[in-house]
Short mmCIF file of C-alpha atoms and ligand atoms in Angstrom, two decimals:
data_model
loop_
_atom_site.label_atom_id
_atom_site.label_comp_id
_atom_site.label_asym_id
_atom_site.label_seq_id
_atom_site.Cartn_x
_atom_site.Cartn_y
_atom_site.Cartn_z
CA UNK A 724 122.15 99.34 88.54
CA UNK A 725 119.98 97.75 91.20
CA UNK A 726 116.59 97.40 89.51
CA UNK A 727 113.80 96.14 91.77
CA UNK A 728 110.72 94.99 89.89
CA UNK A 729 107.51 96.54 91.14
CA UNK A 730 104.46 94.48 92.02
CA UNK A 731 101.37 95.09 89.95
CA UNK A 732 97.99 95.90 91.42
CA UNK A 733 94.77 96.56 89.52
CA UNK A 734 92.94 99.49 91.12
CA UNK A 735 89.44 99.97 89.75
CA UNK A 736 87.06 102.81 90.54
CA UNK A 737 83.33 102.34 90.04
CA UNK A 738 80.39 104.68 90.55
CA UNK A 739 79.81 104.38 94.29
CA UNK A 740 80.42 107.31 96.57
CA UNK A 741 83.97 107.46 97.94
CA UNK A 742 86.37 108.46 95.15
CA UNK A 743 88.57 109.89 97.89
CA UNK A 744 89.25 106.34 99.05
CA UNK A 745 90.72 105.50 95.64
CA UNK A 746 92.81 108.68 95.62
CA UNK A 747 94.21 107.94 99.08
CA UNK A 748 95.05 104.36 98.11
CA UNK A 749 96.85 105.49 94.95
CA UNK A 750 98.78 108.10 96.94
CA UNK A 751 99.89 105.51 99.48
CA UNK A 752 100.87 102.95 96.84
CA UNK A 753 102.94 105.61 95.05
CA UNK A 754 104.58 106.65 98.34
CA UNK A 755 105.60 103.05 99.04
CA UNK A 756 107.50 102.94 95.73
CA UNK A 757 106.87 99.21 95.47
CA UNK A 758 103.75 99.12 93.29
CA UNK A 759 102.85 99.53 89.64
CA UNK A 760 99.19 100.49 89.58
CA UNK A 761 96.86 99.55 86.72
CA UNK A 762 93.89 101.88 87.00
CA UNK A 763 90.46 101.35 85.44
CA UNK A 764 87.55 103.76 85.93
CA UNK A 765 83.99 102.74 85.05
CA UNK A 766 81.46 105.13 83.49
CA UNK A 767 79.87 105.61 86.91
CA UNK A 768 83.33 106.08 88.41
CA UNK A 769 84.00 108.96 86.00
CA UNK A 770 80.82 110.66 87.23
CA UNK A 771 81.58 110.25 90.93
CA UNK A 772 85.23 111.31 90.51
CA UNK A 773 84.09 114.46 88.74
CA UNK A 774 81.42 115.12 91.38
CA UNK A 775 83.39 114.32 94.53
CA UNK A 776 87.01 115.27 93.86
CA UNK A 777 87.00 117.54 90.77
CA UNK A 778 90.10 119.39 91.96
CA UNK A 779 92.12 116.17 92.22
CA UNK A 780 91.34 114.88 88.71
CA UNK A 781 94.84 115.52 87.34
CA UNK A 782 96.55 114.20 90.44
CA UNK A 783 94.43 111.05 90.23
CA UNK A 784 95.45 110.44 86.63
CA UNK A 785 99.10 111.16 87.39
CA UNK A 786 99.06 108.56 90.17
CA UNK A 787 98.05 105.79 87.74
CA UNK A 788 101.19 104.07 86.47
CA UNK A 789 99.12 102.51 83.70
CA UNK A 790 95.66 103.88 82.89
CA UNK A 791 93.35 101.50 81.01
CA UNK A 792 90.14 102.53 79.30
CA UNK A 793 87.19 100.51 80.57
CA UNK A 794 86.23 99.74 76.97
CA UNK A 795 89.66 98.24 76.24
CA UNK A 796 88.76 94.61 76.82
CA UNK A 797 92.05 93.59 75.14
CA UNK A 798 94.24 95.36 77.73
CA UNK A 799 97.01 93.49 79.56
CA UNK A 800 94.99 93.02 82.75
CA UNK A 801 92.23 91.25 80.78
CA UNK A 802 94.45 88.16 80.54
CA UNK A 803 95.20 85.68 83.32
CA UNK A 804 98.80 85.15 82.15
CA UNK A 805 99.55 88.82 82.88
CA UNK A 806 100.94 88.71 86.40
CA UNK A 807 99.39 90.87 89.09
CA UNK A 808 99.18 90.55 92.86
CA UNK A 809 95.41 91.05 92.72
CA UNK A 810 92.79 93.73 92.38
CA UNK A 811 90.90 96.29 94.43
CA UNK A 812 87.60 97.89 93.40
CA UNK A 813 87.45 101.08 95.41
CA UNK A 814 84.76 102.21 95.80
CA UNK A 815 82.64 99.33 94.51
CA UNK A 816 79.07 100.09 93.43
CA UNK A 817 76.27 97.57 93.84
CA UNK A 818 75.98 97.38 90.05
CA UNK A 819 79.66 96.48 89.62
CA UNK A 820 79.38 94.03 92.52
CA UNK A 821 76.42 92.37 90.77
CA UNK A 822 78.37 92.22 87.50
CA UNK A 823 81.31 90.52 89.23
CA UNK A 824 79.04 88.08 91.10
CA UNK A 825 77.33 87.18 87.82
CA UNK A 826 80.56 86.79 85.83
CA UNK A 827 79.17 89.20 83.24
CA UNK A 828 82.51 90.54 82.00
CA UNK A 829 81.50 93.03 79.31
CA UNK A 830 83.91 95.78 80.41
CA UNK A 831 87.62 95.72 81.27
CA UNK A 832 86.84 96.33 84.94
CA UNK A 833 84.51 93.32 85.10
CA UNK A 834 86.84 91.17 83.01
CA UNK A 835 89.84 92.02 85.25
CA UNK A 836 87.79 91.08 88.32
CA UNK A 837 86.69 87.84 86.63
CA UNK A 838 90.34 87.05 85.83
CA UNK A 839 91.40 87.82 89.41
CA UNK A 840 88.85 85.30 90.72
CA UNK A 841 89.71 82.60 88.20
CA UNK A 842 93.43 82.98 88.86
CA UNK A 843 92.73 82.73 92.62
CA UNK A 844 94.31 86.09 93.36
CA UNK A 845 93.07 88.43 96.10
CA UNK A 846 90.11 90.54 95.04
CA UNK A 847 89.04 93.30 97.44
CA UNK A 848 85.68 95.00 96.96
CA UNK A 849 85.23 98.22 98.91
CA UNK A 850 81.48 97.86 98.59
CA UNK A 851 79.60 101.05 99.37
CA UNK A 852 75.86 101.46 99.71
CA UNK A 853 73.49 102.08 102.59
CA UNK A 854 71.11 100.64 103.53
CA UNK A 855 71.82 97.29 101.89
CA UNK A 856 69.04 95.42 100.08
CA UNK A 857 68.64 91.63 100.07
CA UNK A 858 70.01 91.66 96.49
CA UNK A 859 73.20 93.45 97.62
CA UNK A 860 73.61 91.13 100.59
CA UNK A 861 73.04 88.01 98.48
CA UNK A 862 75.66 89.09 95.93
CA UNK A 863 78.15 89.91 98.69
CA UNK A 864 77.55 86.56 100.42
CA UNK A 865 78.10 84.68 97.15
CA UNK A 866 81.35 86.52 96.48
CA UNK A 867 82.59 86.15 100.05
CA UNK A 868 81.99 82.39 99.81
CA UNK A 869 84.32 82.34 96.77
CA UNK A 870 87.06 84.03 98.80
CA UNK A 871 86.49 87.58 97.55
CA UNK A 872 87.18 90.07 100.33
CA UNK A 873 84.19 92.33 100.96
CA UNK A 874 85.68 95.39 102.66
CA UNK A 875 83.00 98.06 103.12
CA UNK A 876 84.34 101.51 104.04
CA UNK A 877 82.78 101.32 107.49
CA UNK A 878 83.92 103.91 110.00
CA UNK A 879 85.84 102.90 113.11
CA UNK A 880 86.30 105.18 116.11
CA UNK A 881 88.69 103.31 118.38
CA UNK A 882 91.65 105.12 116.79
CA UNK A 883 90.15 108.53 117.67
CA UNK A 884 89.86 110.00 114.15
CA UNK A 885 90.05 113.81 113.99
CA UNK A 886 89.29 114.27 110.29
CA UNK A 887 87.79 112.69 107.19
CA UNK A 888 91.37 111.95 106.14
CA UNK A 889 91.90 109.91 109.34
CA UNK A 890 88.77 107.86 108.60
CA UNK A 891 89.79 107.35 104.99
CA UNK A 892 93.33 106.30 105.95
CA UNK A 893 92.02 103.54 108.19
CA UNK A 894 90.22 102.03 105.18
CA UNK A 895 93.33 102.46 103.01
CA UNK A 896 95.29 100.69 105.73
CA UNK A 897 92.88 97.75 105.75
CA UNK A 898 93.07 97.44 101.94
CA UNK A 899 96.87 97.61 101.87
CA UNK A 900 97.08 95.07 104.67
CA UNK A 901 95.62 92.47 102.29
CA UNK A 902 98.65 93.01 100.05
CA UNK A 903 101.22 93.08 102.86
CA UNK A 904 101.76 96.83 102.69
CA UNK A 905 101.58 99.40 105.50
CA UNK A 906 99.74 102.71 105.03
CA UNK A 907 101.20 105.79 106.74
CA UNK A 908 99.31 106.67 109.91
CA UNK A 909 97.31 103.43 109.91
CA UNK A 910 96.44 102.62 113.52
CA UNK A 911 96.34 99.00 114.62
CA UNK A 912 94.53 97.80 117.67
CA UNK A 913 97.06 96.51 120.17
CA UNK A 914 94.81 95.72 123.08
C1 LIG B 1734 77.10 110.94 93.15
C2 LIG B 1734 76.70 109.50 93.03
C3 LIG B 1734 76.89 108.65 94.09
C4 LIG B 1734 76.53 107.31 94.00
N1 LIG B 1734 76.75 106.50 95.07
C5 LIG B 1734 76.51 105.18 94.96
C6 LIG B 1734 76.86 104.30 96.04
O1 LIG B 1734 77.38 104.72 97.07
N2 LIG B 1734 76.67 102.98 95.86
C7 LIG B 1734 76.13 102.45 94.71
O2 LIG B 1734 76.01 101.24 94.62
N3 LIG B 1734 75.78 103.27 93.66
C8 LIG B 1734 75.96 104.60 93.76
N4 LIG B 1734 75.64 105.45 92.72
C9 LIG B 1734 74.98 104.86 91.53
C10 LIG B 1734 75.98 104.26 90.54
O3 LIG B 1734 76.90 105.20 90.09
C11 LIG B 1734 75.21 103.66 89.36
O4 LIG B 1734 74.47 102.52 89.78
C12 LIG B 1734 76.10 103.30 88.19
O5 LIG B 1734 75.32 102.73 87.16
C13 LIG B 1734 77.19 102.34 88.59
O6 LIG B 1734 77.89 101.95 87.45
P1 LIG B 1734 79.36 101.34 87.54
O7 LIG B 1734 79.35 100.33 88.64
O8 LIG B 1734 79.61 100.75 86.22
O9 LIG B 1734 80.26 102.48 87.88
C14 LIG B 1734 75.96 106.80 92.80
C15 LIG B 1734 75.78 107.67 91.72
C16 LIG B 1734 76.15 108.99 91.82
C17 LIG B 1734 75.95 109.90 90.64
#
Protein backbone atom coordinates (compact mmCIF):
# COMPACT_ATOMS: atom_id res chain seq x y z
CA UNK A 1 0.00 0.00 0.00
CA UNK A 2 1.21 3.50 -0.82
CA UNK A 3 1.40 5.21 2.57
CA UNK A 4 2.25 8.91 2.45
CA UNK A 5 3.27 10.35 5.81
CA UNK A 6 1.37 13.47 6.77
CA UNK A 7 3.10 16.64 7.89
CA UNK A 8 2.38 17.78 11.41
CA UNK A 9 1.19 21.25 12.29
CA UNK A 10 0.39 22.59 15.76
CA UNK A 11 -2.79 24.67 15.60
CA UNK A 12 -3.46 26.57 18.81
CA UNK A 13 -6.54 28.61 19.65
CA UNK A 14 -6.35 31.32 22.29
CA UNK A 15 -8.95 33.70 23.68
CA UNK A 16 -8.97 36.44 21.05
CA UNK A 17 -12.00 37.00 18.89
CA UNK A 18 -11.95 34.99 15.65
CA UNK A 19 -12.54 31.31 16.43
CA UNK A 20 -13.98 31.05 12.92
CA UNK A 21 -10.47 31.60 11.57
CA UNK A 22 -9.27 28.48 13.39
CA UNK A 23 -12.25 26.47 12.16
CA UNK A 24 -11.65 27.52 8.56
CA UNK A 25 -7.95 26.66 8.79
CA UNK A 26 -8.70 23.21 10.23
CA UNK A 27 -11.27 22.59 7.49
CA UNK A 28 -8.78 23.52 4.78
CA UNK A 29 -5.97 21.45 6.28
CA UNK A 30 -8.31 18.44 6.47
CA UNK A 31 -9.44 19.00 2.87
CA UNK A 32 -5.83 19.01 1.67
CA UNK A 33 -5.32 15.53 3.15
CA UNK A 34 -1.65 16.28 3.72
CA UNK A 35 -1.66 17.45 7.33
CA UNK A 36 -1.89 15.93 10.80
CA UNK A 37 -3.14 18.69 13.06
CA UNK A 38 -2.20 18.91 16.74
CA UNK A 39 -4.79 21.18 18.33
CA UNK A 40 -4.44 23.02 21.64
CA UNK A 41 -7.11 25.35 23.02
CA UNK A 42 -6.33 27.75 25.88
CA UNK A 43 -8.81 28.56 28.66
CA UNK A 44 -9.66 31.82 26.91
CA UNK A 45 -9.95 29.93 23.62
CA UNK A 46 -12.57 27.63 25.16
CA UNK A 47 -14.62 30.70 26.11
CA UNK A 48 -14.42 32.37 22.69
CA UNK A 49 -15.13 29.11 20.83
CA UNK A 50 -18.24 28.60 22.96
CA UNK A 51 -19.31 32.22 22.47
CA UNK A 52 -18.57 32.65 18.76
CA UNK A 53 -19.16 29.28 17.11
CA UNK A 54 -21.20 27.18 19.60
CA UNK A 55 -22.86 25.23 16.78
CA UNK A 56 -19.51 24.14 15.33
CA UNK A 57 -18.04 22.80 18.59
CA UNK A 58 -18.28 19.13 17.57
CA UNK A 59 -17.05 19.79 14.06
CA UNK A 60 -14.09 21.68 15.49
CA UNK A 61 -13.13 18.78 17.74
CA UNK A 62 -13.59 16.27 14.93
CA UNK A 63 -11.21 18.26 12.72
CA UNK A 64 -8.38 17.90 15.25
CA UNK A 65 -6.31 14.84 14.35
CA UNK A 66 -4.74 14.99 17.80
CA UNK A 67 -6.33 17.09 20.54
CA UNK A 68 -4.03 18.05 23.42
CA UNK A 69 -5.19 19.46 26.73
CA UNK A 70 -3.53 22.78 27.49
CA UNK A 71 -2.58 21.46 30.94
CA UNK A 72 -0.75 18.47 29.44
CA UNK A 73 2.75 19.93 29.49
CA UNK A 74 4.16 16.44 28.83
CA UNK A 75 2.39 16.05 25.46
CA UNK A 76 4.35 15.17 22.31
CA UNK A 77 4.42 18.73 20.99
CA UNK A 78 6.09 19.93 24.22
CA UNK A 79 9.37 18.37 23.05
CA UNK A 80 11.69 19.72 20.36
CA UNK A 81 12.60 16.23 19.11
CA UNK A 82 8.97 15.66 18.11
CA UNK A 83 8.95 16.69 14.46
CA UNK A 84 6.47 19.29 13.27
CA UNK A 85 6.50 21.76 10.40
CA UNK A 86 5.70 24.61 12.79
CA UNK A 87 2.84 26.18 14.66
CA UNK A 88 -0.01 28.63 14.18
CA UNK A 89 -1.80 30.44 17.01
CA UNK A 90 -5.14 31.42 15.52
CA UNK A 91 -6.51 33.66 16.85
CA UNK A 92 -3.73 34.88 19.13
CA UNK A 93 -4.71 36.98 22.16
CA UNK A 94 -2.47 39.72 23.51
CA UNK A 95 -2.03 37.69 26.70
CA UNK A 96 -0.80 34.63 24.81
CA UNK A 97 1.40 36.85 22.66
CA UNK A 98 2.94 38.33 25.83
CA UNK A 99 3.48 34.84 27.25
CA UNK A 100 5.29 33.74 24.09
CA UNK A 101 7.39 36.92 23.96
CA UNK A 102 8.38 36.41 27.59
CA UNK A 103 9.17 32.70 27.22
CA UNK A 104 6.85 31.98 30.15
CA UNK A 105 5.89 28.44 29.12
CA UNK A 106 3.52 27.35 31.89
CA UNK A 107 0.91 25.80 29.57
CA UNK A 108 1.23 23.38 26.65
CA UNK A 109 0.29 26.14 24.19
CA UNK A 110 3.08 28.41 25.46
CA UNK A 111 5.56 25.55 25.70
CA UNK A 112 4.80 24.42 22.11
CA UNK A 113 5.35 28.00 20.90
CA UNK A 114 8.60 28.21 22.89
CA UNK A 115 9.75 24.93 21.31
CA UNK A 116 8.80 26.15 17.82
CA UNK A 117 11.00 29.23 18.30
CA UNK A 118 13.94 27.34 19.78
CA UNK A 119 13.82 24.74 17.00
CA UNK A 120 13.75 27.59 14.43
CA UNK A 121 10.49 26.41 12.91
CA UNK A 122 7.86 28.78 11.49
CA UNK A 123 5.59 30.25 14.14
CA UNK A 124 2.59 32.23 12.89
CA UNK A 125 0.66 34.42 15.32
CA UNK A 126 -2.73 35.59 14.06
CA UNK A 127 -2.66 38.41 16.58
CA UNK A 128 -6.05 40.02 17.11
CA UNK A 129 -6.80 43.14 19.11
CA UNK A 130 -7.81 46.68 18.25
CA UNK A 131 -6.65 49.28 18.93
CA UNK A 132 -3.14 48.11 19.79
CA UNK A 133 -1.38 49.43 22.90
CA UNK A 134 2.35 50.16 23.13
CA UNK A 135 2.68 46.92 25.14
CA UNK A 136 1.09 44.88 22.33
CA UNK A 137 3.22 46.59 19.70
CA UNK A 138 6.43 46.12 21.70
CA UNK A 139 5.76 42.39 22.16
CA UNK A 140 4.96 41.99 18.46
CA UNK A 141 8.10 43.87 17.42
CA UNK A 142 10.26 41.68 19.68
CA UNK A 143 8.75 38.49 18.27
CA UNK A 144 8.97 39.70 14.67
CA UNK A 145 12.67 40.45 15.20
CA UNK A 146 13.13 36.79 16.21
CA UNK A 147 11.54 35.65 12.95
CA UNK A 148 8.05 34.95 14.32
CA UNK A 149 5.43 35.80 11.70
CA UNK A 150 2.89 38.30 13.01
CA UNK A 151 -0.14 37.81 10.78
CA UNK A 152 -3.06 39.91 12.06
CA UNK A 153 -6.44 39.02 10.53
CA UNK A 154 -6.63 42.35 8.73
CA UNK A 155 -9.29 42.67 6.05
CA UNK A 156 -8.35 43.12 2.41
CA UNK A 157 -10.78 44.31 -0.24
CA UNK A 158 -8.90 43.99 -3.51
CA UNK A 159 -10.33 40.48 -4.02
CA UNK A 160 -13.91 41.83 -3.79
CA UNK A 161 -15.14 39.78 -0.80
CA UNK A 162 -18.89 39.12 -0.76
CA UNK A 163 -19.15 37.44 2.64
CA UNK A 164 -17.49 36.94 6.00
CA UNK A 165 -16.38 33.56 4.68
CA UNK A 166 -14.54 35.29 1.80
CA UNK A 167 -12.71 37.55 4.26
CA UNK A 168 -11.85 34.63 6.51
CA UNK A 169 -10.59 32.51 3.60
CA UNK A 170 -8.11 35.21 2.60
CA UNK A 171 -6.54 34.99 6.07
CA UNK A 172 -6.55 31.18 5.93
CA UNK A 173 -4.82 31.45 2.56
CA UNK A 174 -2.11 33.69 3.98
CA UNK A 175 -1.51 31.30 6.90
CA UNK A 176 -1.35 28.22 4.66
CA UNK A 177 0.99 30.02 2.28
CA UNK A 178 3.61 30.03 5.04
CA UNK A 179 3.50 26.23 5.00
CA UNK A 180 3.44 25.87 1.21
CA UNK A 181 -0.23 24.93 1.04
CA UNK A 182 -3.00 26.47 -1.08
CA UNK A 183 -6.41 27.28 0.44
CA UNK A 184 -9.47 26.82 -1.78
CA UNK A 185 -10.73 30.12 -3.17
CA UNK A 186 -7.68 32.06 -1.97
CA UNK A 187 -7.21 35.01 -4.32
CA UNK A 188 -3.70 36.15 -5.16
CA UNK A 189 -2.88 39.54 -6.51
CA UNK A 190 -1.56 39.18 -10.04
CA UNK A 191 -1.17 42.80 -11.00
C1 LIG B 1 -15.64 37.17 23.65
C2 LIG B 1 -14.24 37.57 23.97
C3 LIG B 1 -13.45 38.16 23.01
C4 LIG B 1 -12.14 38.54 23.29
N1 LIG B 1 -11.39 39.10 22.30
C5 LIG B 1 -10.09 39.37 22.52
C6 LIG B 1 -9.27 39.83 21.45
O1 LIG B 1 -9.71 39.99 20.31
N2 LIG B 1 -7.96 40.02 21.69
C7 LIG B 1 -7.40 39.81 22.94
O2 LIG B 1 -6.20 39.99 23.07
N3 LIG B 1 -8.16 39.37 23.98
C8 LIG B 1 -9.48 39.15 23.80
N4 LIG B 1 -10.27 38.68 24.83
C9 LIG B 1 -9.66 38.56 26.17
C10 LIG B 1 -8.90 37.24 26.35
O3 LIG B 1 -9.74 36.13 26.16
C11 LIG B 1 -8.29 37.20 27.76
O4 LIG B 1 -7.25 38.17 27.87
C12 LIG B 1 -7.78 35.83 28.15
O5 LIG B 1 -7.20 35.89 29.44
C13 LIG B 1 -6.75 35.31 27.16
O6 LIG B 1 -6.23 34.11 27.65
P1 LIG B 1 -5.51 33.07 26.68
O7 LIG B 1 -4.59 33.85 25.81
O8 LIG B 1 -4.81 32.15 27.58
O9 LIG B 1 -6.59 32.44 25.88
C14 LIG B 1 -11.59 38.32 24.58
C15 LIG B 1 -12.40 37.72 25.56
C16 LIG B 1 -13.69 37.34 25.26
C17 LIG B 1 -14.53 36.69 26.33
